[in-house]
PDB file of C-alpha atoms in Angstrom:
ATOM      1  CA  MET A1280      28.217  -2.676 -22.591  1.00 46.00           C
ATOM      2  CA  ALA A1281      29.284   0.981 -22.412  1.00 47.00           C
ATOM      3  CA  LEU A1282      26.181   1.837 -20.356  1.00 51.00           C
ATOM      4  CA  LYS A1283      26.856  -1.012 -17.928  1.00 53.00           C
ATOM      5  CA  SER A1284      30.441   0.177 -17.480  1.00 47.00           C
ATOM      6  CA  GLY A1285      29.252   3.682 -16.642  1.00 56.00           C
ATOM      7  CA  GLU A1286      30.194   5.363 -19.918  1.00 83.00           C
ATOM      8  CA  ALA A1287      26.746   6.821 -20.488  1.00 79.00           C
ATOM      9  CA  ARG A1288      27.769   9.484 -23.020  1.00 82.00           C
ATOM     10  CA  LEU A1289      29.540   6.957 -25.217  1.00 85.00           C
ATOM     11  CA  ALA A1290      26.604   4.563 -24.856  1.00 85.00           C
ATOM     12  CA  ALA A1291      24.103   7.247 -25.871  1.00 86.00           C
ATOM     13  CA  GLU A1292      26.045   7.955 -29.070  1.00 86.00           C
ATOM     14  CA  TRP A1293      26.445   4.268 -29.941  1.00 86.00           C
ATOM     15  CA  LEU A1294      22.763   3.653 -29.341  1.00 90.00           C
ATOM     16  CA  ARG A1295      21.814   6.651 -31.480  1.00 86.00           C
ATOM     17  CA  GLN A1296      23.748   5.108 -34.349  1.00 89.00           C
ATOM     18  CA  ALA A1297      22.220   1.689 -33.637  1.00 90.00           C
ATOM     19  CA  ALA A1298      18.728   3.214 -33.745  1.00 86.00           C
ATOM     20  CA  ASN A1299      19.483   4.807 -37.116  1.00 88.00           C
ATOM     21  CA  LEU A1300      20.621   1.428 -38.440  1.00 88.00           C
ATOM     22  CA  SER A1301      17.539  -0.359 -37.034  1.00 89.00           C
ATOM     23  CA  PRO A1302      14.554   1.884 -37.835  1.00 89.00           C
ATOM     24  CA  GLY A1303      11.996  -0.693 -36.694  1.00 91.00           C
ATOM     25  CA  ASP A1304      13.646  -1.766 -33.423  1.00 93.00           C
ATOM     26  CA  PRO A1305      12.511  -0.034 -30.205  1.00 94.00           C
ATOM     27  CA  GLU A1306      15.326  -1.440 -28.037  1.00 93.00           C
ATOM     28  CA  PRO A1307      18.174   0.914 -29.055  1.00 92.00           C
ATOM     29  CA  ARG A1308      15.848   3.860 -28.456  1.00 94.00           C
ATOM     30  CA  HIS A1309      14.780   2.556 -25.058  1.00 95.00           C
ATOM     31  CA  ASP A1310      18.385   1.860 -24.038  1.00 92.00           C
ATOM     32  CA  ARG A1311      19.473   5.269 -25.315  1.00 93.00           C
ATOM     33  CA  GLY A1312      16.790   6.819 -23.129  1.00 94.00           C
ATOM     34  CA  LEU A1313      18.328   5.082 -20.111  1.00 93.00           C
ATOM     35  CA  ALA A1314      21.776   6.408 -21.026  1.00 91.00           C
ATOM     36  CA  LEU A1315      20.449   9.935 -21.498  1.00 93.00           C
ATOM     37  CA  LEU A1316      18.677   9.779 -18.147  1.00 91.00           C
ATOM     38  CA  GLU A1317      21.972   8.801 -16.505  1.00 89.00           C
ATOM     39  CA  LEU A1318      23.538  11.885 -18.118  1.00 90.00           C
ATOM     40  CA  GLY A1319      20.816  14.113 -16.683  1.00 90.00           C
ATOM     41  CA  GLU A1320      19.309  14.799 -20.117  1.00 93.00           C
ATOM     42  CA  VAL A1321      15.779  14.162 -18.890  1.00 95.00           C
ATOM     43  CA  GLY A1322      13.953  15.733 -21.827  1.00 95.00           C
ATOM     44  CA  LEU A1323      15.988  13.825 -24.394  1.00 95.00           C
ATOM     45  CA  ALA A1324      15.389  10.644 -22.381  1.00 96.00           C
ATOM     46  CA  ALA A1325      11.617  11.207 -22.519  1.00 96.00           C
ATOM     47  CA  GLN A1326      11.898  11.835 -26.259  1.00 96.00           C
ATOM     48  CA  ALA A1327      13.865   8.608 -26.801  1.00 95.00           C
ATOM     49  CA  GLN A1328      11.296   6.555 -24.881  1.00 96.00           C
ATOM     50  CA  ALA A1329       8.512   8.136 -26.965  1.00 96.00           C
ATOM     51  CA  GLU A1330      10.344   6.964 -30.093  1.00 96.00           C
ATOM     52  CA  ALA A1331      10.514   3.439 -28.647  1.00 96.00           C
ATOM     53  CA  LEU A1332       6.793   3.499 -27.837  1.00 97.00           C
ATOM     54  CA  ALA A1333       5.940   4.674 -31.334  1.00 96.00           C
ATOM     55  CA  LEU A1334       7.461   1.404 -32.565  1.00 96.00           C
ATOM     56  CA  ASP A1335       6.127  -0.802 -29.760  1.00 96.00           C
ATOM     57  CA  PRO A1336       3.221   0.608 -27.704  1.00 96.00           C
ATOM     58  CA  ASP A1337       3.366  -2.479 -25.453  1.00 95.00           C
ATOM     59  CA  HIS A1338       6.980  -1.838 -24.377  1.00 96.00           C
ATOM     60  CA  VAL A1339       6.581  -1.819 -20.586  1.00 95.00           C
ATOM     61  CA  GLY A1340      10.069  -0.505 -19.835  1.00 95.00           C
ATOM     62  CA  ALA A1341       9.821   2.380 -22.284  1.00 96.00           C
ATOM     63  CA  ARG A1342       6.437   3.485 -20.950  1.00 97.00           C
ATOM     64  CA  ALA A1343       7.563   3.287 -17.321  1.00 96.00           C
ATOM     65  CA  GLN A1344      10.750   5.214 -18.085  1.00 96.00           C
ATOM     66  CA  ARG A1345       8.884   7.845 -20.084  1.00 97.00           C
ATOM     67  CA  ALA A1346       6.506   8.380 -17.171  1.00 97.00           C
ATOM     68  CA  ALA A1347       9.480   8.834 -14.832  1.00 96.00           C
ATOM     69  CA  ALA A1348      11.208  11.256 -17.208  1.00 96.00           C
ATOM     70  CA  LEU A1349       8.075  13.361 -17.702  1.00 97.00           C
ATOM     71  CA  GLU A1350       7.599  13.574 -13.940  1.00 96.00           C
ATOM     72  CA  ALA A1351      11.215  14.738 -13.550  1.00 95.00           C
ATOM     73  CA  LEU A1352      10.567  17.443 -16.175  1.00 95.00           C
ATOM     74  CA  GLY A1353       7.518  18.719 -14.302  1.00 94.00           C
ATOM     75  CA  ASP A1354       4.861  17.236 -16.588  1.00 96.00           C
ATOM     76  CA  ASP A1355       2.902  15.346 -13.935  1.00 97.00           C
ATOM     77  CA  GLU A1356      -0.142  15.242 -16.189  1.00 96.00           C
ATOM     78  CA  GLY A1357       1.839  13.594 -18.988  1.00 96.00           C
ATOM     79  CA  ALA A1358       3.448  11.187 -16.527  1.00 97.00           C
ATOM     80  CA  ALA A1359       0.016  10.234 -15.183  1.00 97.00           C
ATOM     81  CA  ARG A1360      -1.208   9.644 -18.729  1.00 96.00           C
ATOM     82  CA  GLU A1361       1.680   7.254 -19.433  1.00 97.00           C
ATOM     83  CA  LEU A1362       1.284   5.459 -16.115  1.00 97.00           C
ATOM     84  CA  ALA A1363      -2.462   5.001 -16.660  1.00 97.00           C
ATOM     85  CA  GLU A1364      -1.735   3.525 -20.093  1.00 96.00           C
ATOM     86  CA  LEU A1365       0.849   1.197 -18.552  1.00 96.00           C
ATOM     87  CA  LEU A1366      -1.632  -0.030 -15.934  1.00 96.00           C
ATOM     88  CA  ALA A1367      -4.263  -0.576 -18.621  1.00 95.00           C
ATOM     89  CA  ARG A1368      -1.812  -2.875 -20.396  1.00 94.00           C
ATOM     90  CA  ILE A1369      -0.301  -4.818 -17.480  1.00 93.00           C
ATOM     91  CA  GLY A1370      -3.238  -4.952 -15.068  1.00 92.00           C
ATOM     92  CA  PRO A1371      -3.656  -3.811 -11.445  1.00 91.00           C
ATOM     93  CA  GLN A1372      -0.485  -2.936  -9.515  1.00 91.00           C
ATOM     94  CA  PRO A1373      -1.168  -1.353  -6.095  1.00 94.00           C
ATOM     95  CA  ALA A1374       2.154   0.511  -5.931  1.00 93.00           C
ATOM     96  CA  LEU A1375       1.749   1.977  -9.414  1.00 94.00           C
ATOM     97  CA  GLU A1376      -1.891   2.853  -8.741  1.00 95.00           C
ATOM     98  CA  ALA A1377      -0.832   4.797  -5.635  1.00 96.00           C
ATOM     99  CA  ARG A1378       1.825   6.588  -7.661  1.00 96.00           C
ATOM    100  CA  LEU A1379      -0.754   7.410 -10.336  1.00 96.00           C
ATOM    101  CA  ALA A1380      -3.048   8.968  -7.734  1.00 97.00           C
ATOM    102  CA  GLY A1381      -0.134  11.074  -6.488  1.00 97.00           C
ATOM    103  CA  LEU A1382       0.701  12.248 -10.002  1.00 97.00           C
ATOM    104  CA  ARG A1383      -2.886  13.253 -10.666  1.00 97.00           C
ATOM    105  CA  ASP A1384      -2.960  15.259  -7.436  1.00 97.00           C
ATOM    106  CA  ALA A1385       0.324  16.942  -8.396  1.00 96.00           C
ATOM    107  CA  ALA A1386      -1.033  17.766 -11.859  1.00 96.00           C
ATOM    108  CA  ARG A1387      -4.100  19.418 -10.309  1.00 96.00           C
ATOM    109  CA  ARG A1388      -1.875  21.485  -8.012  1.00 95.00           C
ATOM    110  CA  ALA A1389       0.277  22.591 -10.955  1.00 95.00           C
ATOM    111  CA  ALA A1390      -2.799  23.669 -12.915  1.00 93.00           C
ATOM    112  CA  HIS A1391      -3.965  25.659  -9.880  1.00 93.00           C
ATOM    113  CA  PHE A1392      -0.622  27.460  -9.412  1.00 94.00           C
ATOM    114  CA  SER A1393      -0.038  28.039 -13.128  1.00 96.00           C
ATOM    115  CA  LEU A1394      -0.578  31.545 -14.476  1.00 96.00           C
ATOM    116  CA  LEU A1395      -2.380  29.997 -17.446  1.00 95.00           C
ATOM    117  CA  GLY A1396      -6.097  30.149 -16.802  1.00 92.00           C
ATOM    118  CA  ALA A1397      -5.582  32.543 -13.891  1.00 94.00           C
ATOM    119  CA  ALA A1398      -7.070  36.014 -13.694  1.00 94.00           C
ATOM    120  CA  ALA A1399      -4.891  38.313 -15.799  1.00 92.00           C
ATOM    121  CA  ALA A1400      -4.414  40.668 -12.837  1.00 90.00           C
ATOM    122  CA  ARG A1401      -2.425  37.928 -11.092  1.00 94.00           C
ATOM    123  CA  VAL A1402       0.420  38.231 -13.603  1.00 94.00           C
ATOM    124  CA  GLU A1403       1.474  41.671 -12.353  1.00 92.00           C
ATOM    125  CA  HIS A1404       1.981  40.301  -8.836  1.00 93.00           C
ATOM    126  CA  SER A1405       3.790  37.098  -9.847  1.00 94.00           C
ATOM    127  CA  PRO A1406       7.518  36.605  -9.095  1.00 92.00           C
ATOM    128  CA  ILE A1407       8.437  36.750 -12.779  1.00 92.00           C
ATOM    129  CA  VAL A1408       7.139  40.350 -12.925  1.00 94.00           C
ATOM    130  CA  VAL A1409       7.795  41.838  -9.480  1.00 91.00           C
ATOM    131  CA  SER A1410      11.482  40.864  -9.483  1.00 90.00           C
ATOM    132  CA  ALA A1411      12.440  42.588 -12.744  1.00 90.00           C
ATOM    133  CA  PHE A1412       9.530  43.955 -14.803  1.00 92.00           C
ATOM    134  CA  ALA A1413       7.373  47.089 -14.799  1.00 91.00           C
ATOM    135  CA  ARG A1414       3.980  47.554 -16.462  1.00 90.00           C
ATOM    136  CA  VAL A1415       3.963  49.466 -19.752  1.00 89.00           C
ATOM    137  CA  ALA A1416       1.095  50.783 -21.846  1.00 77.00           C
ATOM    138  CA  LEU A1417      -0.136  48.649 -24.718  1.00 71.00           C
ATOM    139  CA  ARG A1418      -3.355  48.191 -26.604  1.00 73.00           C
ATOM    140  CA  PRO A1419      -5.836  46.182 -24.494  1.00 79.00           C
ATOM    141  CA  PRO A1420      -6.442  43.393 -23.796  1.00 86.00           C
ATOM    142  CA  VAL A1421      -2.699  42.562 -23.828  1.00 90.00           C
ATOM    143  CA  LEU A1422      -0.821  43.142 -20.563  1.00 92.00           C
ATOM    144  CA  ALA A1423       2.754  44.236 -21.283  1.00 93.00           C
ATOM    145  CA  PHE A1424       5.749  44.488 -18.965  1.00 95.00           C
ATOM    146  CA  ARG A1425       9.302  45.685 -19.533  1.00 94.00           C
ATOM    147  CA  ALA A1426      12.619  44.742 -17.886  1.00 94.00           C
ATOM    148  CA  PRO A1427      16.046  46.125 -18.847  1.00 94.00           C
ATOM    149  CA  PHE A1428      16.705  42.927 -20.797  1.00 94.00           C
ATOM    150  CA  ALA A1429      13.325  41.622 -22.035  1.00 95.00           C
ATOM    151  CA  ASP A1430       9.623  42.109 -22.724  1.00 95.00           C
ATOM    152  CA  LEU A1431       6.872  40.056 -21.111  1.00 96.00           C
ATOM    153  CA  GLU A1432       3.312  39.911 -22.432  1.00 95.00           C
ATOM    154  CA  ALA A1433       0.188  38.204 -21.131  1.00 95.00           C
ATOM    155  CA  LEU A1434      -2.789  37.695 -23.433  1.00 94.00           C
ATOM    156  CA  PRO A1435      -6.131  37.092 -21.694  1.00 94.00           C
ATOM    157  CA  ASP A1436      -9.163  35.378 -23.169  1.00 93.00           C
ATOM    158  CA  ALA A1437     -12.663  36.839 -23.383  1.00 91.00           C
ATOM    159  CA  HIS A1438     -13.200  36.039 -19.691  1.00 92.00           C
ATOM    160  CA  GLY A1439     -10.073  37.881 -18.528  1.00 92.00           C
ATOM    161  CA  ARG A1440      -8.058  34.729 -17.871  1.00 94.00           C
ATOM    162  CA  VAL A1441      -4.530  34.260 -19.152  1.00 96.00           C
ATOM    163  CA  ARG A1442      -4.340  32.082 -22.249  1.00 96.00           C
ATOM    164  CA  ARG A1443      -0.817  32.938 -23.465  1.00 96.00           C
ATOM    165  CA  LEU A1444       2.425  34.264 -21.967  1.00 97.00           C
ATOM    166  CA  THR A1445       5.429  35.430 -23.981  1.00 97.00           C
ATOM    167  CA  LEU A1446       8.938  36.279 -22.748  1.00 97.00           C
ATOM    168  CA  LEU A1447      11.091  37.929 -25.426  1.00 96.00           C
ATOM    169  CA  PHE A1448      14.742  38.806 -24.767  1.00 96.00           C
ATOM    170  CA  ASP A1449      16.428  41.860 -26.274  1.00 93.00           C
ATOM    171  CA  SER A1450      19.509  39.709 -26.907  1.00 93.00           C
ATOM    172  CA  MET A1451      19.581  36.090 -25.831  1.00 92.00           C
ATOM    173  CA  ASP A1452      23.372  35.956 -26.260  1.00 92.00           C
ATOM    174  CA  ALA A1453      23.853  39.024 -24.076  1.00 94.00           C
ATOM    175  CA  SER A1454      21.529  37.649 -21.387  1.00 94.00           C
ATOM    176  CA  LEU A1455      23.372  34.322 -21.426  1.00 92.00           C
ATOM    177  CA  SER A1456      26.635  36.175 -20.791  1.00 92.00           C
ATOM    178  CA  ARG A1457      25.338  38.454 -18.008  1.00 92.00           C
ATOM    179  CA  THR A1458      24.971  37.484 -14.368  1.00 91.00           C
ATOM    180  CA  ASP A1459      21.408  37.513 -13.051  1.00 86.00           C
ATOM    181  CA  LEU A1460      20.721  40.411 -10.691  1.00 83.00           C
ATOM    182  CA  SER A1461      16.954  39.955 -10.275  1.00 86.00           C
ATOM    183  CA  TYR A1462      15.843  36.448  -9.368  1.00 88.00           C
ATOM    184  CA  GLY A1463      18.544  34.921  -7.188  1.00 80.00           C
ATOM    185  CA  GLY A1464      19.544  31.274  -7.202  1.00 79.00           C
ATOM    186  CA  THR A1465      22.910  29.691  -7.848  1.00 79.00           C
ATOM    187  CA  THR A1466      24.486  26.851  -9.752  1.00 80.00           C
ATOM    188  CA  GLU A1467      27.804  25.030  -9.457  1.00 76.00           C
ATOM    189  CA  ASP A1468      30.682  25.926 -11.782  1.00 71.00           C
ATOM    190  CA  GLU A1469      33.371  23.571 -13.100  1.00 75.00           C
ATOM    191  CA  HIS A1470      35.421  24.140  -9.919  1.00 77.00           C
ATOM    192  CA  GLY A1471      32.567  23.206  -7.604  1.00 78.00           C
ATOM    193  CA  ARG A1472      31.877  26.785  -6.516  1.00 83.00           C
ATOM    194  CA  ARG A1473      28.373  28.209  -6.160  1.00 87.00           C
ATOM    195  CA  VAL A1474      27.826  31.004  -8.688  1.00 86.00           C
ATOM    196  CA  PRO A1475      24.723  32.979  -9.744  1.00 86.00           C
ATOM    197  CA  PHE A1476      22.744  31.928 -12.806  1.00 90.00           C
ATOM    198  CA  ASP A1477      23.040  33.927 -15.977  1.00 91.00           C
ATOM    199  CA  GLU A1478      20.260  36.400 -16.750  1.00 93.00           C
ATOM    200  CA  PHE A1479      18.599  34.248 -19.429  1.00 95.00           C
ATOM    201  CA  THR A1480      18.550  31.032 -17.385  1.00 94.00           C
ATOM    202  CA  ALA A1481      17.230  32.776 -14.283  1.00 94.00           C
ATOM    203  CA  ALA A1482      14.420  34.639 -16.050  1.00 95.00           C
ATOM    204  CA  ALA A1483      13.431  31.732 -18.303  1.00 96.00           C
ATOM    205  CA  THR A1484      13.353  29.345 -15.324  1.00 96.00           C
ATOM    206  CA  VAL A1485      11.041  31.611 -13.315  1.00 96.00           C
ATOM    207  CA  PHE A1486       8.898  32.162 -16.420  1.00 97.00           C
ATOM    208  CA  LEU A1487       8.465  28.407 -16.958  1.00 97.00           C
ATOM    209  CA  ALA A1488       8.015  27.648 -13.262  1.00 96.00           C
ATOM    210  CA  HIS A1489       5.211  30.154 -12.694  1.00 96.00           C
ATOM    211  CA  GLY A1490       3.732  29.876 -16.153  1.00 96.00           C
ATOM    212  CA  LEU A1491       3.360  26.107 -15.774  1.00 97.00           C
ATOM    213  CA  GLY A1492       2.949  25.891 -11.995  1.00 96.00           C
ATOM    214  CA  ILE A1493       6.018  23.703 -11.396  1.00 96.00           C
ATOM    215  CA  ASP A1494       9.045  23.992  -9.106  1.00 94.00           C
ATOM    216  CA  ALA A1495      12.279  25.670 -10.214  1.00 93.00           C
ATOM    217  CA  PRO A1496      14.511  22.545 -10.438  1.00 93.00           C
ATOM    218  CA  ARG A1497      12.088  20.860 -12.830  1.00 95.00           C
ATOM    219  CA  ALA A1498      11.647  24.098 -14.778  1.00 95.00           C
ATOM    220  CA  ARG A1499      15.438  24.216 -15.243  1.00 94.00           C
ATOM    221  CA  ARG A1500      15.440  20.629 -16.543  1.00 94.00           C
ATOM    222  CA  PHE A1501      12.703  21.537 -18.994  1.00 96.00           C
ATOM    223  CA  LEU A1502      14.616  24.648 -20.103  1.00 96.00           C
ATOM    224  CA  ARG A1503      17.712  22.513 -20.671  1.00 95.00           C
ATOM    225  CA  PHE A1504      15.652  20.315 -23.003  1.00 96.00           C
ATOM    226  CA  LEU A1505      14.153  23.297 -24.810  1.00 96.00           C
ATOM    227  CA  MET A1506      17.682  24.482 -25.625  1.00 94.00           C
ATOM    228  CA  THR A1507      18.743  21.225 -27.297  1.00 93.00           C
ATOM    229  CA  PRO A1508      18.744  21.016 -31.111  1.00 92.00           C
ATOM    230  CA  GLU A1509      16.656  17.838 -30.880  1.00 91.00           C
ATOM    231  CA  CYS A1510      13.805  19.758 -29.246  1.00 92.00           C
ATOM    232  CA  GLY A1511      13.320  22.134 -32.161  1.00 91.00           C
ATOM    233  CA  LEU A1512      11.189  25.257 -31.950  1.00 90.00           C
ATOM    234  CA  GLY A1513       8.058  23.506 -30.697  1.00 84.00           C
ATOM    235  CA  PRO A1514       5.354  23.837 -29.733  1.00 93.00           C
ATOM    236  CA  LEU A1515       5.621  20.970 -27.281  1.00 94.00           C
ATOM    237  CA  ARG A1516       2.646  19.671 -25.369  1.00 93.00           C
ATOM    238  CA  PHE A1517       3.417  19.964 -21.659  1.00 93.00           C
ATOM    239  CA  ALA A1518       0.705  19.100 -19.132  1.00 88.00           C
ATOM    240  CA  HIS A1519      -2.156  21.571 -19.686  1.00 87.00           C
ATOM    241  CA  ALA A1520      -0.070  23.793 -21.969  1.00 95.00           C
ATOM    242  CA  ARG A1521       1.941  24.126 -25.142  1.00 96.00           C
ATOM    243  CA  VAL A1522       5.455  25.550 -24.914  1.00 97.00           C
ATOM    244  CA  GLY A1523       7.867  26.705 -27.586  1.00 96.00           C
ATOM    245  CA  TRP A1524      10.243  29.328 -28.908  1.00 97.00           C
ATOM    246  CA  VAL A1525       9.354  32.773 -30.217  1.00 95.00           C
ATOM    247  CA  ILE A1526      11.433  34.403 -32.960  1.00 94.00           C
ATOM    248  CA  ASP A1527      10.792  38.094 -33.584  1.00 91.00           C
ATOM    249  CA  GLU A1528      12.271  39.498 -36.782  1.00 86.00           C
ATOM    250  CA  SER A1529      10.437  42.828 -36.745  1.00 80.00           C
ATOM    251  CA  ALA A1530      13.405  44.742 -35.298  1.00 73.00           C
ATOM    252  CA  ALA A1531      16.865  45.311 -36.772  1.00 76.00           C
ATOM    253  CA  GLU A1532      18.198  42.309 -34.865  1.00 82.00           C
ATOM    254  CA  ARG A1533      16.402  38.995 -34.451  1.00 88.00           C
ATOM    255  CA  ARG A1534      15.051  38.430 -30.934  1.00 93.00           C
ATOM    256  CA  TYR A1535      14.387  35.103 -29.246  1.00 95.00           C
ATOM    257  CA  GLY A1536      12.131  34.097 -26.411  1.00 96.00           C
ATOM    258  CA  LEU A1537       9.661  31.557 -25.063  1.00 98.00           C
ATOM    259  CA  PHE A1538       5.900  31.246 -25.041  1.00 98.00           C
ATOM    260  CA  ILE A1539       3.452  29.267 -22.932  1.00 97.00           C
ATOM    261  CA  GLU A1540      -0.163  28.946 -24.031  1.00 96.00           C
ATOM    262  CA  GLU A1541      -3.220  26.937 -23.129  1.00 93.00           C
ATOM    263  CA  ASP A1542      -3.458  23.600 -24.896  1.00 84.00           C
ATOM    264  CA  ARG A1543      -7.048  23.820 -26.055  1.00 73.00           C
ATOM    265  CA  ASP A1544      -6.753  20.563 -27.991  1.00 69.00           C
ATOM    266  CA  GLY A1545      -5.540  18.610 -24.962  1.00 56.00           C
TER     267      GLY A1545
END
């Protein structure tokens, strides 16, 4: 009822409690996913639909909604996987088959533009590096770059192609409180004014966008999900990659960052 009346946040909380009280029922999880999607919490919506599917793999609505949420996050490969599974269960649907073909094309484009699997030399000329980072010396084969606020490393495989990227902030709290001066882009504040992103959001968005080969709006949605408690530290499977948090405790103060690596089990 709350969802139908437009109170999506209240509905999401009620449905979370309903799901806890009904551990074998997929419906509260599916409905909660719809409420979360209305709130713009795309990653949490995809997670809720996955929980519904774990209980009922034949749930058509949950699989369709999960495909839509994954596409909105930038995981066209995952969305295509869900849509193919849906078609296998419900039979031929020309409109869905056309959408599936489009998703598969988009997934191939993302894999092509992604820094993962690319020649390691490409990293130095990518927007994540040229806007803020400079090359520093490090033991080969690792490529290391330094910005005033973070370290970036690229680890190539035996063939010289990138298999892992790591972005590690000096202080995540400090970067969240500082205005970005490197990457550009704006967001809307509580008064409706356009303001620059903070340093962390700007750098992490560009890192995810170019690391995964997706556009910036979807990278920001994915980053929003990564920062929720429900996401955890990862790693999460995302298209052709695995993504998660890095915690470095080797220095006096704990440092946080993100990694992207090839999903060799996918």
